[in-house]
């Protein structure tokens, strides 16, 4: 059989277009493919919900690949060990209460299991705005990262979701857009973004799970973004809270969609 380059192109364009069209109306849209967003997507997709994840970068995994200072080892605390076991990620005990895993195994396994569970991931797409109707977040405005990077004047496309999850990490990008453009009061002490505090692993890891919740109608925060929005310390290179946060938001959303 002769390979036809046009067939190859047709296959890609047809299949991707179908996938993208199917992503335009979903139960949950997650922004950010770091540990929190991926774990959240895994549990939602595994429970049969229609869920898509948009990631700005070419690669999925956010800040997990580089462990701490580019040493690709990941530290987890005891409560997250259950999630590692569920994903069948090799976890070695370092000392009582501290577990280590290889960051490459961790990211690739979480990503693979999430996709196999049914999570549709779109890389190279950035959320640049949200849709709000009757003071409820109900969708995202998306553009190619390449457009954003080249600063091209190209209009975006829009998708609808019953719930939007901000898992964009430290910058809390979606929450920031909502605060700036909508005037909606966020469920924080001031009604605004509180900002993240200096590093304190113990408190950061405790608060991240508590802070992972709906902060205005239709809109959840998850992972590091939760502490950036509600006001809590960063925790540095320990990742248990990210996994637990993703799981918590998925559990809450499963009751609603
Ligand atoms: O930063 P990130 O890994 O967030 P996370 O899941 O985990 C935080 C940890 O990595 C680390 C930490 C642990 O102690 O503090 O920082 O909360 O992943 C966030 C992802 O969101 C993408 C970004 O490229 C990254 O991969 N992202 C950010 N803004 C957008 C976005 C956007 N507007 N549209 C699409 N993706």
PDB file of N, CA, C and O in Angstrom, residues 90 162 171 224:
ATOM      1  N   UNK A  90       4.759   3.854  41.773  1.00  0.00           N
ATOM      2  CA  UNK A  90       5.696   3.308  42.755  1.00  0.00           C
ATOM      3  C   UNK A  90       6.056   4.382  43.781  1.00  0.00           C
ATOM      4  O   UNK A  90       6.602   5.429  43.411  1.00  0.00           O
ATOM      5  N   UNK A 162     -21.076  23.110  32.526  1.00  0.00           N
ATOM      6  CA  UNK A 162     -21.934  23.316  33.709  1.00  0.00           C
ATOM      7  C   UNK A 162     -21.085  23.874  34.854  1.00  0.00           C
ATOM      8  O   UNK A 162     -21.540  24.675  35.649  1.00  0.00           O
ATOM      9  N   UNK A 171      -0.638  31.320  39.353  1.00  0.00           N
ATOM     10  CA  UNK A 171      -1.227  32.568  38.819  1.00  0.00           C
ATOM     11  C   UNK A 171      -2.739  32.682  38.963  1.00  0.00           C
ATOM     12  O   UNK A 171      -3.282  33.777  38.791  1.00  0.00           O
ATOM     13  N   UNK A 224      -2.855  24.580  43.678  1.00  0.00           N
ATOM     14  CA  UNK A 224      -2.199  25.787  44.203  1.00  0.00           C
ATOM     15  C   UNK A 224      -3.061  27.032  44.015  1.00  0.00           C
ATOM     16  O   UNK A 224      -3.014  27.966  44.824  1.00  0.00           O
TER      17      UNK A 224
END
